[in-house]
CSV table of C-alpha atoms and ligand atoms in Angstrom, one decimal:
chain,number,residue,atom,x,y,z
A,289,MET,CA,76.5,71.0,11.4
A,290,THR,CA,78.5,71.4,8.3
A,291,LEU,CA,78.3,73.8,5.4
A,292,ALA,CA,80.2,71.3,3.2
A,293,ALA,CA,76.8,69.9,1.9
A,294,LEU,CA,75.8,73.3,0.7
A,295,ARG,CA,79.3,74.1,-0.8
A,296,ASP,CA,79.3,70.7,-2.6
A,297,PHE,CA,75.8,71.5,-4.0
A,298,VAL,CA,76.9,74.9,-5.2
A,299,THR,CA,80.0,73.5,-6.9
A,300,ASP,CA,78.0,70.7,-8.6
A,301,LEU,CA,75.3,73.1,-9.7
A,302,ALA,CA,77.9,75.4,-11.2
A,303,ALA,CA,79.4,72.5,-13.1
A,304,LEU,CA,75.9,71.5,-14.4
A,305,VAL,CA,75.2,75.1,-15.5
A,306,ASP,CA,78.6,75.2,-17.2
A,307,GLU,CA,77.5,72.3,-19.4
A,308,GLY,CA,75.0,74.7,-21.0
A,309,LEU,CA,72.2,72.1,-21.3
A,310,GLY,CA,68.6,72.9,-22.1
A,311,GLU,CA,66.2,73.8,-19.4
A,312,ALA,CA,64.6,70.3,-19.2
A,313,GLU,CA,67.9,68.6,-18.6
A,314,THR,CA,69.1,71.3,-16.2
A,315,LEU,CA,65.9,70.9,-14.1
A,316,GLU,CA,66.1,67.1,-14.2
A,317,ARG,CA,69.8,66.9,-13.1
A,318,GLY,CA,69.4,69.9,-10.8
A,319,SER,CA,66.5,68.0,-9.1
A,320,VAL,CA,68.8,65.1,-8.4
A,321,LEU,CA,71.4,67.5,-6.8
A,322,LEU,CA,68.8,69.4,-4.8
A,323,ARG,CA,67.1,66.2,-3.6
A,324,ALA,CA,70.5,65.0,-2.2
A,325,LEU,CA,70.9,68.4,-0.4
A,326,VAL,CA,67.5,68.5,1.3
A,327,SER,CA,67.4,64.8,2.2
A,328,ARG,CA,69.7,65.8,5.1
A,329,ASP,CA,69.0,68.5,7.6
A,330,ASP,CA,72.2,69.1,9.3
A,331,TRP,CA,73.7,72.0,7.3
A,332,LEU,CA,71.5,75.1,7.3
A,333,PRO,CA,72.8,77.6,9.8
A,334,ASP,CA,70.1,78.8,12.3
A,335,GLU,CA,70.6,82.3,11.2
A,336,PHE,CA,69.1,81.4,7.8
A,337,ALA,CA,66.2,79.4,9.3
A,338,GLN,CA,64.5,82.2,11.4
A,339,PRO,CA,60.9,82.9,10.7
A,340,SER,CA,59.4,86.3,11.0
A,341,PRO,CA,55.9,86.9,12.3
A,342,ALA,CA,55.4,89.5,9.6
A,343,ARG,CA,55.9,87.4,6.5
A,344,TYR,CA,57.8,84.4,5.0
A,345,GLN,CA,61.6,85.1,4.8
A,346,GLN,CA,63.9,84.6,1.8
A,347,TYR,CA,67.6,84.2,2.8
A,348,LEU,CA,70.2,84.2,0.0
A,349,LEU,CA,72.6,81.3,0.7
A,350,HIS,CA,74.6,81.7,-2.5
A,351,CYS,CA,74.6,83.6,-5.8
A,352,ASP,CA,76.7,82.4,-8.8
A,353,SER,CA,79.3,85.1,-9.6
A,354,ALA,CA,77.9,85.4,-13.1
A,355,GLU,CA,74.3,85.4,-11.6
A,356,ARG,CA,73.5,82.3,-13.6
A,357,PHE,CA,71.8,80.8,-10.5
A,358,SER,CA,71.0,81.5,-6.9
A,359,VAL,CA,70.2,79.4,-3.8
A,360,VAL,CA,67.7,80.7,-1.3
A,361,SER,CA,66.2,79.3,2.0
A,362,PHE,CA,62.6,80.1,2.3
A,363,VAL,CA,61.3,80.1,5.9
A,364,TRP,CA,57.5,80.0,6.5
A,365,GLY,CA,56.1,80.8,9.9
A,366,PRO,CA,53.0,78.9,10.9
A,367,GLY,CA,50.2,79.4,8.4
A,368,GLN,CA,52.3,81.7,6.1
A,369,SER,CA,51.9,81.7,2.4
A,370,THR,CA,53.3,83.5,-0.7
A,371,PRO,CA,51.0,85.5,-2.9
A,372,ILE,CA,50.3,84.0,-6.3
A,373,HIS,CA,53.4,84.8,-8.3
A,374,ASN,CA,55.6,84.0,-11.3
A,375,HIS,CA,59.3,83.5,-11.7
A,376,THR,CA,60.3,84.2,-15.3
A,377,VAL,CA,63.2,81.8,-15.0
A,378,TRP,CA,63.6,78.1,-14.1
A,379,GLY,CA,63.3,77.2,-10.4
A,380,LEU,CA,63.5,74.2,-8.2
A,381,VAL,CA,61.9,73.9,-4.7
A,382,GLY,CA,63.1,71.2,-2.3
A,383,VAL,CA,61.5,70.9,1.2
A,384,LEU,CA,64.0,70.7,4.0
A,385,ARG,CA,61.8,70.8,7.1
A,386,GLY,CA,58.1,70.7,7.7
A,387,ALA,CA,55.8,70.4,4.7
A,388,GLU,CA,54.5,72.8,2.0
A,389,ILE,CA,51.5,73.1,-0.3
A,390,ALA,CA,52.3,74.2,-3.8
A,391,GLU,CA,49.2,75.3,-5.9
A,392,ARG,CA,49.6,75.8,-9.6
A,393,PHE,CA,47.7,78.3,-11.7
A,394,THR,CA,47.3,78.8,-15.4
A,395,ALA,CA,46.3,82.0,-17.2
A,396,GLY,CA,43.4,81.8,-19.7
A,397,PRO,CA,43.1,83.8,-22.9
A,398,ASP,CA,41.6,86.7,-20.9
A,399,GLY,CA,44.4,86.5,-18.4
A,400,ALA,CA,42.1,85.1,-15.6
A,401,LEU,CA,43.8,82.5,-13.5
A,402,THR,CA,42.5,78.9,-13.2
A,403,ALA,CA,43.6,76.7,-10.3
A,404,GLY,CA,45.6,73.6,-11.5
A,405,GLY,CA,47.2,70.9,-9.5
A,406,VAL,CA,48.0,71.0,-5.8
A,407,ASP,CA,51.2,69.3,-4.5
A,408,HIS,CA,51.8,68.4,-0.9
A,409,LEU,CA,55.5,68.4,-0.5
A,410,LEU,CA,57.4,66.6,2.2
A,411,PRO,CA,61.0,66.8,3.2
A,412,GLY,CA,63.2,65.6,0.4
A,413,GLU,CA,60.6,66.2,-2.3
A,414,ILE,CA,61.2,68.5,-5.2
A,415,ASP,CA,58.9,70.7,-7.4
A,416,ALA,CA,59.9,72.6,-10.5
A,417,VAL,CA,58.7,75.9,-12.0
A,418,SER,CA,59.5,77.8,-15.2
A,419,PRO,CA,57.6,79.6,-18.0
A,420,ARG,CA,57.8,76.3,-19.9
A,421,VAL,CA,56.6,73.8,-17.2
A,422,GLY,CA,54.3,76.2,-15.5
A,423,ASP,CA,55.4,79.4,-13.9
A,424,ILE,CA,52.6,80.7,-11.7
A,425,HIS,CA,52.0,79.2,-8.2
A,426,ARG,CA,51.3,79.9,-4.6
A,427,VAL,CA,53.3,78.1,-1.9
A,428,SER,CA,52.1,77.8,1.7
A,429,ASN,CA,53.3,76.3,4.9
A,430,ALA,CA,51.2,73.1,5.3
A,431,PHE,CA,51.3,73.6,9.1
A,432,ASP,CA,49.6,76.3,11.2
A,433,ASP,CA,51.6,75.4,14.3
A,434,ARG,CA,55.2,75.2,13.1
A,435,VAL,CA,57.8,76.5,10.8
A,436,SER,CA,58.5,74.9,7.4
A,437,ILE,CA,61.7,75.5,5.3
A,438,SER,CA,62.5,74.8,1.7
A,439,ILE,CA,65.6,75.4,-0.4
A,440,HIS,CA,65.1,77.0,-3.7
A,441,VAL,CA,67.4,77.3,-6.7
A,442,TYR,CA,66.7,79.6,-9.6
A,443,GLY,CA,68.3,80.2,-13.0
A,444,ALA,CA,69.1,83.9,-12.1
A,445,ASN,CA,69.8,86.1,-9.1
A,446,ILE,CA,66.2,85.7,-8.2
A,447,GLY,CA,66.0,88.5,-5.6
A,448,ALA,CA,66.9,91.0,-8.4
A,449,VAL,CA,64.5,89.7,-11.0
A,450,GLU,CA,61.5,91.8,-11.9
A,451,ARG,CA,58.4,89.5,-11.5
A,452,ALA,CA,54.7,89.7,-10.8
A,453,THR,CA,52.2,88.7,-8.2
A,454,PHE,CA,48.6,88.2,-9.4
A,455,ASP,CA,45.1,88.3,-8.1
A,456,LEU,CA,42.6,85.6,-9.3
A,457,GLN,CA,41.6,87.8,-12.2
A,458,GLY,CA,45.2,87.6,-13.3
A,459,ARG,CA,45.9,91.3,-12.8
A,460,PRO,CA,49.7,91.6,-12.4
A,461,LYS,CA,51.5,93.7,-9.8
A,462,ARG,CA,55.2,94.2,-10.3
A,463,PHE,CA,57.6,93.0,-7.6
A,464,ILE,CA,61.3,92.4,-6.9
A,465,SER,CA,61.7,90.1,-3.9
A,466,GLY,CA,65.1,91.1,-2.6
A,467,TYR,CA,66.4,89.1,0.3
A,468,ALA,CA,66.0,89.2,4.1
A,469,ASN,CA,69.7,88.9,4.8
A,470,ASP,CA,72.7,91.1,4.1
A,471,ARG,CA,75.4,88.6,5.0
A,472,LEU,CA,75.9,85.1,3.4
A,473,PRO,CA,77.0,81.9,5.0
A,474,ASN,CA,80.8,81.4,4.5
A,475,LEU,CA,81.0,78.4,2.3
A,476,TRP,CA,84.6,78.8,1.6
A,477,ASP,CA,86.4,78.5,4.9
A,478,ARG,CA,88.0,75.1,4.1
A,479,SER,CA,90.4,75.0,7.0
A,480,ALA,CA,88.6,72.0,8.4
A,481,SER,CA,89.0,70.1,5.0
A,482,PRO,CA,91.8,71.9,3.2
A,483,VAL,CA,92.3,71.4,-0.5
A,484,ALA,CA,95.6,70.4,-1.9
A,485,ALA,CA,97.8,73.2,-3.2
A,486,SER,CA,97.2,73.5,-6.9
A,487,GLU,CA,99.8,74.0,-9.6
A,488,PRO,CA,100.5,77.6,-10.3
A,489,ARG,CA,98.4,78.7,-13.3
A,490,ILE,CA,101.0,81.1,-14.6
A,491,GLU,CA,104.6,80.3,-15.0
A,492,VAL,CA,106.8,83.1,-13.9
A,493,SER,CA,110.2,83.2,-15.3
A,494,VAL,CA,112.7,84.9,-13.1
A,495,SER,CA,115.8,86.2,-14.8
B,47,FE,FE1,57.7,80.6,-6.3
């Protein structure tokens, strides 16, 4: 088990966000990075892969220091599902383990929701959400006898974003998801693969 895969993902994603591209290109290139991350299943610590019988779990794995993006592991117990909800920011979903069903909804002029496409996502597959590409969905574990896990990336500190759940009439109910964990994986212990000492950034003249 190695956290290097997650660290490399976070580093690459920060570099991508640094480029300040539009949402479409960020989603496209972010998908490539996320697909590489979820195409292997040897890096997620068990602590962040634990289901709860009460409800699906959202474990924060990393938050950008400027809260430009966050990385979260979603763990669905057998048969668990999210309510219908929105995001308000861009997001990518990549299945790591098991399988998930993503149902899209669109709001009509009266606000009522209409069911759209249904995607069946397998390990290594990616889905995208945003106000531009379609922001309202419901995600379910495709299995009723085992756990499924997906890795999500959002264009904000998603656990702190004010969002909404909806009933089928489109009536919104405010929610802020928060996170299930209060400790994060330590991505930055590089003692097993040390970095070369860098040049000092500030020249100090000693007189
Ligand atoms: Fe979602």
